Amino acid sequence: MMQAAPRGIVVFDLDGTLLRGDTVCELLARPLGRIRQMRAFEQLKSEAEIAGARQQMLSWYAGHTREALCGHLRTARWAPGAHNAVRDLREAGVLVAIASITWYFAVEWFANQLGIDHCLGTDGKPDGEITHVWGRDKARWMNELVCEYRIPDNRVAAVGDSSGDIEMLEAAHLRYFVGDAPDPEIPALVHIPDANLHLIAKSILDSWADPAAS
């Protein structure tokens, strides 16, 4: 039996959006005694510097199983309304995805907690090879999902919190920013600092239920 096409797509960032407080990398670094180094890494700006930091982080994880590392993620602080938001969107027939630049194994772990099948993240191999994900890759990946599932352009929503989400937000029709300082160049951006994601999900579904917004 052929499944119905998704009613739309909502792509969430992870750190700062679905999660609040410590980042994924901080959650992984703290029990390894690397939190000070990790916080210094969080201040890096250039892709070359971040790529080098990721290489060092991967060396920290050597000797630890993915299962053990993911065990450290259980202390993460979910954004208010995160689980209810994803539940309501999925029950409404919306495709929900997570696009992040952090480690894929961690993104996948969080996606599984929410019942989300589609996620993007930086993939680090045991041999030290890294397939990097950057902000621009989030937009490209989201567009690939839109094309794959033949979702109309006006049924694409994205939720982010930082400059790394700008290109993904620009590629969406509905744009929500939950961080402190949105980029003023993004048109029609809905800025709700530290938002309850359940309310954002309701706003998206209400918009798509309005014939004037279609």
mmCIF file with all atom_site columns, C-alpha atoms in Angstrom:
data_model
loop_
_atom_site.group_PDB
_atom_site.id
_atom_site.type_symbol
_atom_site.label_atom_id
_atom_site.label_alt_id
_atom_site.label_comp_id
_atom_site.label_asym_id
_atom_site.label_entity_id
_atom_site.label_seq_id
_atom_site.pdbx_PDB_ins_code
_atom_site.Cartn_x
_atom_site.Cartn_y
_atom_site.Cartn_z
_atom_site.occupancy
_atom_site.B_iso_or_equiv
_atom_site.pdbx_formal_charge
_atom_site.auth_seq_id
_atom_site.auth_comp_id
_atom_site.auth_asym_id
_atom_site.auth_atom_id
_atom_site.pdbx_PDB_model_num
ATOM 1   C CA . MET A 1 1   ? 0.000  0.000  0.000  1.00 0.00 ? 1   MET A CA 1
ATOM 2   C CA . MET A 1 2   ? 1.454  3.356  -1.042 1.00 0.00 ? 2   MET A CA 1
ATOM 3   C CA . GLN A 1 3   ? 1.977  5.794  1.833  1.00 0.00 ? 3   GLN A CA 1
ATOM 4   C CA . ALA A 1 4   ? 0.468  9.248  1.583  1.00 0.00 ? 4   ALA A CA 1
ATOM 5   C CA . ALA A 1 5   ? 2.822  12.076 0.704  1.00 0.00 ? 5   ALA A CA 1
ATOM 6   C CA . PRO A 1 6   ? 3.919  14.164 3.704  1.00 0.00 ? 6   PRO A CA 1
ATOM 7   C CA . ARG A 1 7   ? 1.713  17.143 4.475  1.00 0.00 ? 7   ARG A CA 1
ATOM 8   C CA . GLY A 1 8   ? 4.879  19.224 4.780  1.00 0.00 ? 8   GLY A CA 1
ATOM 9   C CA . ILE A 1 9   ? 8.349  19.157 6.307  1.00 0.00 ? 9   ILE A CA 1
ATOM 10  C CA . VAL A 1 10  ? 9.790  20.742 9.441  1.00 0.00 ? 10  VAL A CA 1
ATOM 11  C CA . VAL A 1 11  ? 13.562 20.658 9.961  1.00 0.00 ? 11  VAL A CA 1
ATOM 12  C CA . PHE A 1 12  ? 14.923 21.400 13.418 1.00 0.00 ? 12  PHE A CA 1
ATOM 13  C CA . ASP A 1 13  ? 18.455 22.307 14.398 1.00 0.00 ? 13  ASP A CA 1
ATOM 14  C CA . LEU A 1 14  ? 19.668 20.354 17.461 1.00 0.00 ? 14  LEU A CA 1
ATOM 15  C CA . ASP A 1 15  ? 21.988 22.377 19.746 1.00 0.00 ? 15  ASP A CA 1
ATOM 16  C CA . GLY A 1 16  ? 20.170 25.442 21.036 1.00 0.00 ? 16  GLY A CA 1
ATOM 17  C CA . THR A 1 17  ? 16.929 24.498 19.297 1.00 0.00 ? 17  THR A CA 1
ATOM 18  C CA . LEU A 1 18  ? 15.728 21.021 20.264 1.00 0.00 ? 18  LEU A CA 1
ATOM 19  C CA . LEU A 1 19  ? 18.231 21.108 23.125 1.00 0.00 ? 19  LEU A CA 1
ATOM 20  C CA . ARG A 1 20  ? 18.980 23.963 25.523 1.00 0.00 ? 20  ARG A CA 1
ATOM 21  C CA . GLY A 1 21  ? 21.941 24.385 27.860 1.00 0.00 ? 21  GLY A CA 1
ATOM 22  C CA . ASP A 1 22  ? 25.072 22.305 27.223 1.00 0.00 ? 22  ASP A CA 1
ATOM 23  C CA . THR A 1 23  ? 25.766 21.427 23.596 1.00 0.00 ? 23  THR A CA 1
ATOM 24  C CA . VAL A 1 24  ? 26.128 17.842 22.429 1.00 0.00 ? 24  VAL A CA 1
ATOM 25  C CA . CYS A 1 25  ? 29.902 18.203 22.326 1.00 0.00 ? 25  CYS A CA 1
ATOM 26  C CA . GLU A 1 26  ? 29.949 19.626 25.855 1.00 0.00 ? 26  GLU A CA 1
ATOM 27  C CA . LEU A 1 27  ? 27.831 16.725 27.094 1.00 0.00 ? 27  LEU A CA 1
ATOM 28  C CA . LEU A 1 28  ? 30.342 14.323 25.565 1.00 0.00 ? 28  LEU A CA 1
ATOM 29  C CA . ALA A 1 29  ? 33.399 16.249 26.778 1.00 0.00 ? 29  ALA A CA 1
ATOM 30  C CA . ARG A 1 30  ? 32.449 16.732 30.441 1.00 0.00 ? 30  ARG A CA 1
ATOM 31  C CA . PRO A 1 31  ? 32.754 13.088 31.620 1.00 0.00 ? 31  PRO A CA 1
ATOM 32  C CA . LEU A 1 32  ? 35.992 12.771 29.643 1.00 0.00 ? 32  LEU A CA 1
ATOM 33  C CA . GLY A 1 33  ? 37.562 15.679 31.547 1.00 0.00 ? 33  GLY A CA 1
ATOM 34  C CA . ARG A 1 34  ? 37.689 17.846 28.412 1.00 0.00 ? 34  ARG A CA 1
ATOM 35  C CA . ILE A 1 35  ? 35.038 20.473 29.133 1.00 0.00 ? 35  ILE A CA 1
ATOM 36  C CA . ARG A 1 36  ? 37.452 23.453 29.287 1.00 0.00 ? 36  ARG A CA 1
ATOM 37  C CA . GLN A 1 37  ? 38.985 22.516 25.947 1.00 0.00 ? 37  GLN A CA 1
ATOM 38  C CA . MET A 1 38  ? 35.555 21.965 24.477 1.00 0.00 ? 38  MET A CA 1
ATOM 39  C CA . ARG A 1 39  ? 34.328 25.373 25.536 1.00 0.00 ? 39  ARG A CA 1
ATOM 40  C CA . ALA A 1 40  ? 37.364 26.925 23.876 1.00 0.00 ? 40  ALA A CA 1
ATOM 41  C CA . PHE A 1 41  ? 36.561 24.965 20.725 1.00 0.00 ? 41  PHE A CA 1
ATOM 42  C CA . GLU A 1 42  ? 32.997 26.318 20.827 1.00 0.00 ? 42  GLU A CA 1
ATOM 43  C CA . GLN A 1 43  ? 34.414 29.818 20.237 1.00 0.00 ? 43  GLN A CA 1
ATOM 44  C CA . LEU A 1 44  ? 36.150 28.894 16.974 1.00 0.00 ? 44  LEU A CA 1
ATOM 45  C CA . LYS A 1 45  ? 34.784 30.503 13.811 1.00 0.00 ? 45  LYS A CA 1
ATOM 46  C CA . SER A 1 46  ? 36.637 29.301 10.696 1.00 0.00 ? 46  SER A CA 1
ATOM 47  C CA . GLU A 1 47  ? 35.895 25.944 9.111  1.00 0.00 ? 47  GLU A CA 1
ATOM 48  C CA . ALA A 1 48  ? 39.603 25.058 9.159  1.00 0.00 ? 48  ALA A CA 1
ATOM 49  C CA . GLU A 1 49  ? 39.802 25.658 12.922 1.00 0.00 ? 49  GLU A CA 1
ATOM 50  C CA . ILE A 1 50  ? 36.599 23.748 13.587 1.00 0.00 ? 50  ILE A CA 1
ATOM 51  C CA . ALA A 1 51  ? 37.757 20.841 11.406 1.00 0.00 ? 51  ALA A CA 1
ATOM 52  C CA . GLY A 1 52  ? 40.956 20.663 13.443 1.00 0.00 ? 52  GLY A CA 1
ATOM 53  C CA . ALA A 1 53  ? 38.987 20.741 16.684 1.00 0.00 ? 53  ALA A CA 1
ATOM 54  C CA . ARG A 1 54  ? 36.765 17.930 15.457 1.00 0.00 ? 54  ARG A CA 1
ATOM 55  C CA . GLN A 1 55  ? 39.849 15.848 14.735 1.00 0.00 ? 55  GLN A CA 1
ATOM 56  C CA . GLN A 1 56  ? 40.996 16.345 18.328 1.00 0.00 ? 56  GLN A CA 1
ATOM 57  C CA . MET A 1 57  ? 37.546 15.524 19.692 1.00 0.00 ? 57  MET A CA 1
ATOM 58  C CA . LEU A 1 58  ? 37.503 12.299 17.723 1.00 0.00 ? 58  LEU A CA 1
ATOM 59  C CA . SER A 1 59  ? 40.754 11.314 19.437 1.00 0.00 ? 59  SER A CA 1
ATOM 60  C CA . TRP A 1 60  ? 39.082 11.871 22.836 1.00 0.00 ? 60  TRP A CA 1
ATOM 61  C CA . TYR A 1 61  ? 36.423 9.324  21.961 1.00 0.00 ? 61  TYR A CA 1
ATOM 62  C CA . ALA A 1 62  ? 38.936 6.604  21.035 1.00 0.00 ? 62  ALA A CA 1
ATOM 63  C CA . GLY A 1 63  ? 38.532 3.611  23.331 1.00 0.00 ? 63  GLY A CA 1
ATOM 64  C CA . HIS A 1 64  ? 34.926 4.518  24.159 1.00 0.00 ? 64  HIS A CA 1
ATOM 65  C CA . THR A 1 65  ? 32.067 2.683  22.507 1.00 0.00 ? 65  THR A CA 1
ATOM 66  C CA . ARG A 1 66  ? 29.314 4.677  20.814 1.00 0.00 ? 66  ARG A CA 1
ATOM 67  C CA . GLU A 1 67  ? 26.906 3.179  23.326 1.00 0.00 ? 67  GLU A CA 1
ATOM 68  C CA . ALA A 1 68  ? 28.976 4.518  26.235 1.00 0.00 ? 68  ALA A CA 1
ATOM 69  C CA . LEU A 1 69  ? 29.310 7.949  24.629 1.00 0.00 ? 69  LEU A CA 1
ATOM 70  C CA . CYS A 1 70  ? 25.578 8.141  23.973 1.00 0.00 ? 70  CYS A CA 1
ATOM 71  C CA . GLY A 1 71  ? 24.988 7.295  27.627 1.00 0.00 ? 71  GLY A CA 1
ATOM 72  C CA . HIS A 1 72  ? 26.446 10.734 28.460 1.00 0.00 ? 72  HIS A CA 1
ATOM 73  C CA . LEU A 1 73  ? 23.727 12.370 26.338 1.00 0.00 ? 73  LEU A CA 1
ATOM 74  C CA . ARG A 1 74  ? 20.992 11.354 28.763 1.00 0.00 ? 74  ARG A CA 1
ATOM 75  C CA . THR A 1 75  ? 21.704 14.451 30.863 1.00 0.00 ? 75  THR A CA 1
ATOM 76  C CA . ALA A 1 76  ? 20.772 16.767 27.973 1.00 0.00 ? 76  ALA A CA 1
ATOM 77  C CA . ARG A 1 77  ? 18.140 19.405 28.632 1.00 0.00 ? 77  ARG A CA 1
ATOM 78  C CA . TRP A 1 78  ? 15.380 19.246 26.074 1.00 0.00 ? 78  TRP A CA 1
ATOM 79  C CA . ALA A 1 79  ? 13.756 22.447 24.884 1.00 0.00 ? 79  ALA A CA 1
ATOM 80  C CA . PRO A 1 80  ? 10.310 22.976 26.397 1.00 0.00 ? 80  PRO A CA 1
ATOM 81  C CA . GLY A 1 81  ? 7.662  21.295 24.278 1.00 0.00 ? 81  GLY A CA 1
ATOM 82  C CA . ALA A 1 82  ? 10.147 19.400 22.103 1.00 0.00 ? 82  ALA A CA 1
ATOM 83  C CA . HIS A 1 83  ? 8.555  15.968 22.431 1.00 0.00 ? 83  HIS A CA 1
ATOM 84  C CA . ASN A 1 84  ? 4.995  17.255 22.088 1.00 0.00 ? 84  ASN A CA 1
ATOM 85  C CA . ALA A 1 85  ? 5.957  19.351 19.065 1.00 0.00 ? 85  ALA A CA 1
ATOM 86  C CA . VAL A 1 86  ? 7.399  16.387 17.197 1.00 0.00 ? 86  VAL A CA 1
ATOM 87  C CA . ARG A 1 87  ? 4.478  14.171 18.225 1.00 0.00 ? 87  ARG A CA 1
ATOM 88  C CA . ASP A 1 88  ? 1.874  16.633 16.948 1.00 0.00 ? 88  ASP A CA 1
ATOM 89  C CA . LEU A 1 89  ? 3.721  17.260 13.688 1.00 0.00 ? 89  LEU A CA 1
ATOM 90  C CA . ARG A 1 90  ? 4.148  13.559 12.977 1.00 0.00 ? 90  ARG A CA 1
ATOM 91  C CA . GLU A 1 91  ? 0.512  12.805 13.857 1.00 0.00 ? 91  GLU A CA 1
ATOM 92  C CA . ALA A 1 92  ? -0.498 15.533 11.395 1.00 0.00 ? 92  ALA A CA 1
ATOM 93  C CA . GLY A 1 93  ? 1.395  13.760 8.621  1.00 0.00 ? 93  GLY A CA 1
ATOM 94  C CA . VAL A 1 94  ? 4.380  16.114 8.605  1.00 0.00 ? 94  VAL A CA 1
ATOM 95  C CA . LEU A 1 95  ? 7.888  14.856 7.859  1.00 0.00 ? 95  LEU A CA 1
ATOM 96  C CA . VAL A 1 96  ? 10.152 15.898 10.753 1.00 0.00 ? 96  VAL A CA 1
ATOM 97  C CA . ALA A 1 97  ? 13.944 15.972 10.464 1.00 0.00 ? 97  ALA A CA 1
ATOM 98  C CA . ILE A 1 98  ? 17.005 17.129 12.427 1.00 0.00 ? 98  ILE A CA 1
ATOM 99  C CA . ALA A 1 99  ? 19.865 18.941 10.687 1.00 0.00 ? 99  ALA A CA 1
ATOM 100 C CA . SER A 1 100 ? 22.969 19.545 12.795 1.00 0.00 ? 100 SER A CA 1
ATOM 101 C CA . ILE A 1 101 ? 26.689 20.095 12.359 1.00 0.00 ? 101 ILE A CA 1
ATOM 102 C CA . THR A 1 102 ? 27.487 18.036 15.467 1.00 0.00 ? 102 THR A CA 1
ATOM 103 C CA . TRP A 1 103 ? 28.362 14.338 15.515 1.00 0.00 ? 103 TRP A CA 1
ATOM 104 C CA . TYR A 1 104 ? 25.995 12.112 13.555 1.00 0.00 ? 104 TYR A CA 1
ATOM 105 C CA . PHE A 1 105 ? 25.967 9.320  16.140 1.00 0.00 ? 105 PHE A CA 1
ATOM 106 C CA . ALA A 1 106 ? 24.678 11.802 18.724 1.00 0.00 ? 106 ALA A CA 1
ATOM 107 C CA . VAL A 1 107 ? 22.150 13.389 16.351 1.00 0.00 ? 107 VAL A CA 1
ATOM 108 C CA . GLU A 1 108 ? 20.838 9.931  15.504 1.00 0.00 ? 108 GLU A CA 1
ATOM 109 C CA . TRP A 1 109 ? 20.536 9.087  19.211 1.00 0.00 ? 109 TRP A CA 1
ATOM 110 C CA . PHE A 1 110 ? 18.419 12.179 19.867 1.00 0.00 ? 110 PHE A CA 1
ATOM 111 C CA . ALA A 1 111 ? 16.387 11.540 16.713 1.00 0.00 ? 111 ALA A CA 1
ATOM 112 C CA . ASN A 1 112 ? 15.574 8.063  18.006 1.00 0.00 ? 112 ASN A CA 1
ATOM 113 C CA . GLN A 1 113 ? 14.327 9.534  21.287 1.00 0.00 ? 113 GLN A CA 1
ATOM 114 C CA . LEU A 1 114 ? 11.824 11.583 19.280 1.00 0.00 ? 114 LEU A CA 1
ATOM 115 C CA . GLY A 1 115 ? 10.858 8.948  16.724 1.00 0.00 ? 115 GLY A CA 1
ATOM 116 C CA . ILE A 1 116 ? 12.502 10.905 13.891 1.00 0.00 ? 116 ILE A CA 1
ATOM 117 C CA . ASP A 1 117 ? 13.831 8.932  10.912 1.00 0.00 ? 117 ASP A CA 1
ATOM 118 C CA . HIS A 1 118 ? 15.773 11.620 9.051  1.00 0.00 ? 118 HIS A CA 1
ATOM 119 C CA . CYS A 1 119 ? 18.845 13.312 10.506 1.00 0.00 ? 119 CYS A CA 1
ATOM 120 C CA . LEU A 1 120 ? 22.064 14.949 9.366  1.00 0.00 ? 120 LEU A CA 1
ATOM 121 C CA . GLY A 1 121 ? 25.350 15.296 11.243 1.00 0.00 ? 121 GLY A CA 1
ATOM 122 C CA . THR A 1 122 ? 29.126 15.184 10.984 1.00 0.00 ? 122 THR A CA 1
ATOM 123 C CA . ASP A 1 123 ? 30.306 11.580 10.666 1.00 0.00 ? 123 ASP A CA 1
ATOM 124 C CA . GLY A 1 124 ? 33.544 10.587 12.373 1.00 0.00 ? 124 GLY A CA 1
ATOM 125 C CA . LYS A 1 125 ? 35.045 7.214  11.510 1.00 0.00 ? 125 LYS A CA 1
ATOM 126 C CA . PRO A 1 126 ? 37.185 5.087  13.880 1.00 0.00 ? 126 PRO A CA 1
ATOM 127 C CA . ASP A 1 127 ? 40.128 5.529  11.495 1.00 0.00 ? 127 ASP A CA 1
ATOM 128 C CA . GLY A 1 128 ? 39.964 9.322  11.993 1.00 0.00 ? 128 GLY A CA 1
ATOM 129 C CA . GLU A 1 129 ? 38.281 10.184 8.695  1.00 0.00 ? 129 GLU A CA 1
ATOM 130 C CA . ILE A 1 130 ? 35.586 12.841 9.097  1.00 0.00 ? 130 ILE A CA 1
ATOM 131 C CA . THR A 1 131 ? 32.749 13.731 6.741  1.00 0.00 ? 131 THR A CA 1
ATOM 132 C CA . HIS A 1 132 ? 32.093 17.299 7.810  1.00 0.00 ? 132 HIS A CA 1
ATOM 133 C CA . VAL A 1 133 ? 28.717 19.039 7.897  1.00 0.00 ? 133 VAL A CA 1
ATOM 134 C CA . TRP A 1 134 ? 28.545 22.845 7.759  1.00 0.00 ? 134 TRP A CA 1
ATOM 135 C CA . GLY A 1 135 ? 25.673 25.291 7.864  1.00 0.00 ? 135 GLY A CA 1
ATOM 136 C CA . ARG A 1 136 ? 25.301 25.346 4.078  1.00 0.00 ? 136 ARG A CA 1
ATOM 137 C CA . ASP A 1 137 ? 24.921 21.563 4.064  1.00 0.00 ? 137 ASP A CA 1
ATOM 138 C CA . LYS A 1 138 ? 21.788 21.835 6.208  1.00 0.00 ? 138 LYS A CA 1
ATOM 139 C CA . ALA A 1 139 ? 20.015 23.808 3.477  1.00 0.00 ? 139 ALA A CA 1
ATOM 140 C CA . ARG A 1 140 ? 21.196 21.459 0.727  1.00 0.00 ? 140 ARG A CA 1
ATOM 141 C CA . TRP A 1 141 ? 20.077 18.380 2.676  1.00 0.00 ? 141 TRP A CA 1
ATOM 142 C CA . MET A 1 142 ? 16.691 19.908 3.502  1.00 0.00 ? 142 MET A CA 1
ATOM 143 C CA . ASN A 1 143 ? 16.146 20.691 -0.175 1.00 0.00 ? 143 ASN A CA 1
ATOM 144 C CA . GLU A 1 144 ? 17.037 17.116 -1.075 1.00 0.00 ? 144 GLU A CA 1
ATOM 145 C CA . LEU A 1 145 ? 14.329 15.859 1.291  1.00 0.00 ? 145 LEU A CA 1
ATOM 146 C CA . VAL A 1 146 ? 11.853 18.340 -0.193 1.00 0.00 ? 146 VAL A CA 1
ATOM 147 C CA . CYS A 1 147 ? 12.598 17.019 -3.689 1.00 0.00 ? 147 CYS A CA 1
ATOM 148 C CA . GLU A 1 148 ? 12.604 13.363 -2.632 1.00 0.00 ? 148 GLU A CA 1
ATOM 149 C CA . TYR A 1 149 ? 9.186  13.600 -1.002 1.00 0.00 ? 149 TYR A CA 1
ATOM 150 C CA . ARG A 1 150 ? 7.826  16.107 -3.531 1.00 0.00 ? 150 ARG A CA 1
ATOM 151 C CA . ILE A 1 151 ? 6.846  18.578 -0.844 1.00 0.00 ? 151 ILE A CA 1
ATOM 152 C CA . PRO A 1 152 ? 5.533  21.952 -2.091 1.00 0.00 ? 152 PRO A CA 1
ATOM 153 C CA . ASP A 1 153 ? 7.815  24.913 -1.387 1.00 0.00 ? 153 ASP A CA 1
ATOM 154 C CA . ASN A 1 154 ? 5.143  26.578 0.754  1.00 0.00 ? 154 ASN A CA 1
ATOM 155 C CA . ARG A 1 155 ? 5.039  23.557 3.064  1.00 0.00 ? 155 ARG A CA 1
ATOM 156 C CA . VAL A 1 156 ? 8.682  23.790 4.191  1.00 0.00 ? 156 VAL A CA 1
ATOM 157 C CA . ALA A 1 157 ? 9.469  25.052 7.701  1.00 0.00 ? 157 ALA A CA 1
ATOM 158 C CA . ALA A 1 158 ? 12.766 25.338 9.574  1.00 0.00 ? 158 ALA A CA 1
ATOM 159 C CA . VAL A 1 159 ? 13.606 26.117 13.193 1.00 0.00 ? 159 VAL A CA 1
ATOM 160 C CA . GLY A 1 160 ? 17.070 27.276 14.273 1.00 0.00 ? 160 GLY A CA 1
ATOM 161 C CA . ASP A 1 161 ? 18.922 29.401 16.782 1.00 0.00 ? 161 ASP A CA 1
ATOM 162 C CA . SER A 1 162 ? 22.259 30.557 15.364 1.00 0.00 ? 162 SER A CA 1
ATOM 163 C CA . SER A 1 163 ? 24.167 31.883 12.372 1.00 0.00 ? 163 SER A CA 1
ATOM 164 C CA . GLY A 1 164 ? 24.832 28.296 11.325 1.00 0.00 ? 164 GLY A CA 1
ATOM 165 C CA . ASP A 1 165 ? 21.127 27.958 10.550 1.00 0.00 ? 165 ASP A CA 1
ATOM 166 C CA . ILE A 1 166 ? 20.845 31.012 8.292  1.00 0.00 ? 166 ILE A CA 1
ATOM 167 C CA . GLU A 1 167 ? 21.035 29.195 4.955  1.00 0.00 ? 167 GLU A CA 1
ATOM 168 C CA . MET A 1 168 ? 18.578 26.536 6.110  1.00 0.00 ? 168 MET A CA 1
ATOM 169 C CA . LEU A 1 169 ? 16.155 29.213 7.314  1.00 0.00 ? 169 LEU A CA 1
ATOM 170 C CA . GLU A 1 170 ? 16.493 31.149 4.068  1.00 0.00 ? 170 GLU A CA 1
ATOM 171 C CA . ALA A 1 171 ? 15.618 27.984 2.118  1.00 0.00 ? 171 ALA A CA 1
ATOM 172 C CA . ALA A 1 172 ? 12.404 27.472 4.108  1.00 0.00 ? 172 ALA A CA 1
ATOM 173 C CA . HIS A 1 173 ? 9.010  29.090 3.621  1.00 0.00 ? 173 HIS A CA 1
ATOM 174 C CA . LEU A 1 174 ? 8.247  29.333 7.356  1.00 0.00 ? 174 LEU A CA 1
ATOM 175 C CA . ARG A 1 175 ? 11.242 30.454 9.421  1.00 0.00 ? 175 ARG A CA 1
ATOM 176 C CA . TYR A 1 176 ? 11.480 30.348 13.212 1.00 0.00 ? 176 TYR A CA 1
ATOM 177 C CA . PHE A 1 177 ? 14.449 31.581 15.237 1.00 0.00 ? 177 PHE A CA 1
ATOM 178 C CA . VAL A 1 178 ? 14.679 30.636 18.922 1.00 0.00 ? 178 VAL A CA 1
ATOM 179 C CA . GLY A 1 179 ? 18.094 32.148 19.683 1.00 0.00 ? 179 GLY A CA 1
ATOM 180 C CA . ASP A 1 180 ? 18.873 35.576 21.113 1.00 0.00 ? 180 ASP A CA 1
ATOM 181 C CA . ALA A 1 181 ? 19.997 37.543 18.067 1.00 0.00 ? 181 ALA A CA 1
ATOM 182 C CA . PRO A 1 182 ? 18.537 36.686 14.650 1.00 0.00 ? 182 PRO A CA 1
ATOM 183 C CA . ASP A 1 183 ? 20.244 37.766 11.470 1.00 0.00 ? 183 ASP A CA 1
ATOM 184 C CA . PRO A 1 184 ? 18.435 40.909 10.277 1.00 0.00 ? 184 PRO A CA 1
ATOM 185 C CA . GLU A 1 185 ? 18.970 39.883 6.652  1.00 0.00 ? 185 GLU A CA 1
ATOM 186 C CA . ILE A 1 186 ? 16.503 36.974 6.854  1.00 0.00 ? 186 ILE A CA 1
ATOM 187 C CA . PRO A 1 187 ? 13.059 38.132 5.667  1.00 0.00 ? 187 PRO A CA 1
ATOM 188 C CA . ALA A 1 188 ? 9.805  36.992 7.287  1.00 0.00 ? 188 ALA A CA 1
ATOM 189 C CA . LEU A 1 189 ? 11.668 35.488 10.220 1.00 0.00 ? 189 LEU A CA 1
ATOM 190 C CA . VAL A 1 190 ? 9.591  34.710 13.312 1.00 0.00 ? 190 VAL A CA 1
ATOM 191 C CA . HIS A 1 191 ? 11.797 35.420 16.334 1.00 0.00 ? 191 HIS A CA 1
ATOM 192 C CA . ILE A 1 192 ? 10.758 33.771 19.611 1.00 0.00 ? 192 ILE A CA 1
ATOM 193 C CA . PRO A 1 193 ? 13.763 33.545 21.984 1.00 0.00 ? 193 PRO A CA 1
ATOM 194 C CA . ASP A 1 194 ? 13.942 30.303 23.995 1.00 0.00 ? 194 ASP A CA 1
ATOM 195 C CA . ALA A 1 195 ? 10.598 29.305 22.512 1.00 0.00 ? 195 ALA A CA 1
ATOM 196 C CA . ASN A 1 196 ? 8.374  26.470 23.578 1.00 0.00 ? 196 ASN A CA 1
ATOM 197 C CA . LEU A 1 197 ? 8.580  24.237 20.499 1.00 0.00 ? 197 LEU A CA 1
ATOM 198 C CA . HIS A 1 198 ? 5.072  22.899 20.992 1.00 0.00 ? 198 HIS A CA 1
ATOM 199 C CA . LEU A 1 199 ? 3.772  26.417 20.338 1.00 0.00 ? 199 LEU A CA 1
ATOM 200 C CA . ILE A 1 200 ? 5.916  26.675 17.210 1.00 0.00 ? 200 ILE A CA 1
ATOM 201 C CA . ALA A 1 201 ? 4.539  23.364 15.940 1.00 0.00 ? 201 ALA A CA 1
ATOM 202 C CA . LYS A 1 202 ? 1.014  24.645 16.538 1.00 0.00 ? 202 LYS A CA 1
ATOM 203 C CA . SER A 1 203 ? 1.842  27.861 14.650 1.00 0.00 ? 203 SER A CA 1
ATOM 204 C CA . ILE A 1 204 ? 3.131  25.843 11.683 1.00 0.00 ? 204 ILE A CA 1
ATOM 205 C CA . LEU A 1 205 ? 0.108  23.561 11.580 1.00 0.00 ? 205 LEU A CA 1
ATOM 206 C CA . ASP A 1 206 ? -2.264 26.502 11.946 1.00 0.00 ? 206 ASP A CA 1
ATOM 207 C CA . SER A 1 207 ? -0.539 28.273 9.056  1.00 0.00 ? 207 SER A CA 1
ATOM 208 C CA . TRP A 1 208 ? -0.839 25.226 6.814  1.00 0.00 ? 208 TRP A CA 1
ATOM 209 C CA . ALA A 1 209 ? -4.511 24.848 7.767  1.00 0.00 ? 209 ALA A CA 1
ATOM 210 C CA . ASP A 1 210 ? -5.212 28.380 6.541  1.00 0.00 ? 210 ASP A CA 1
ATOM 211 C CA . PRO A 1 211 ? -6.087 28.338 2.803  1.00 0.00 ? 211 PRO A CA 1
ATOM 212 C CA . ALA A 1 212 ? -4.791 31.913 2.496  1.00 0.00 ? 212 ALA A CA 1
ATOM 213 C CA . ALA A 1 213 ? -1.318 30.722 3.534  1.00 0.00 ? 213 ALA A CA 1
ATOM 214 C CA . SER A 1 214 ? -1.175 27.951 0.925  1.00 0.00 ? 214 SER A CA 1
#
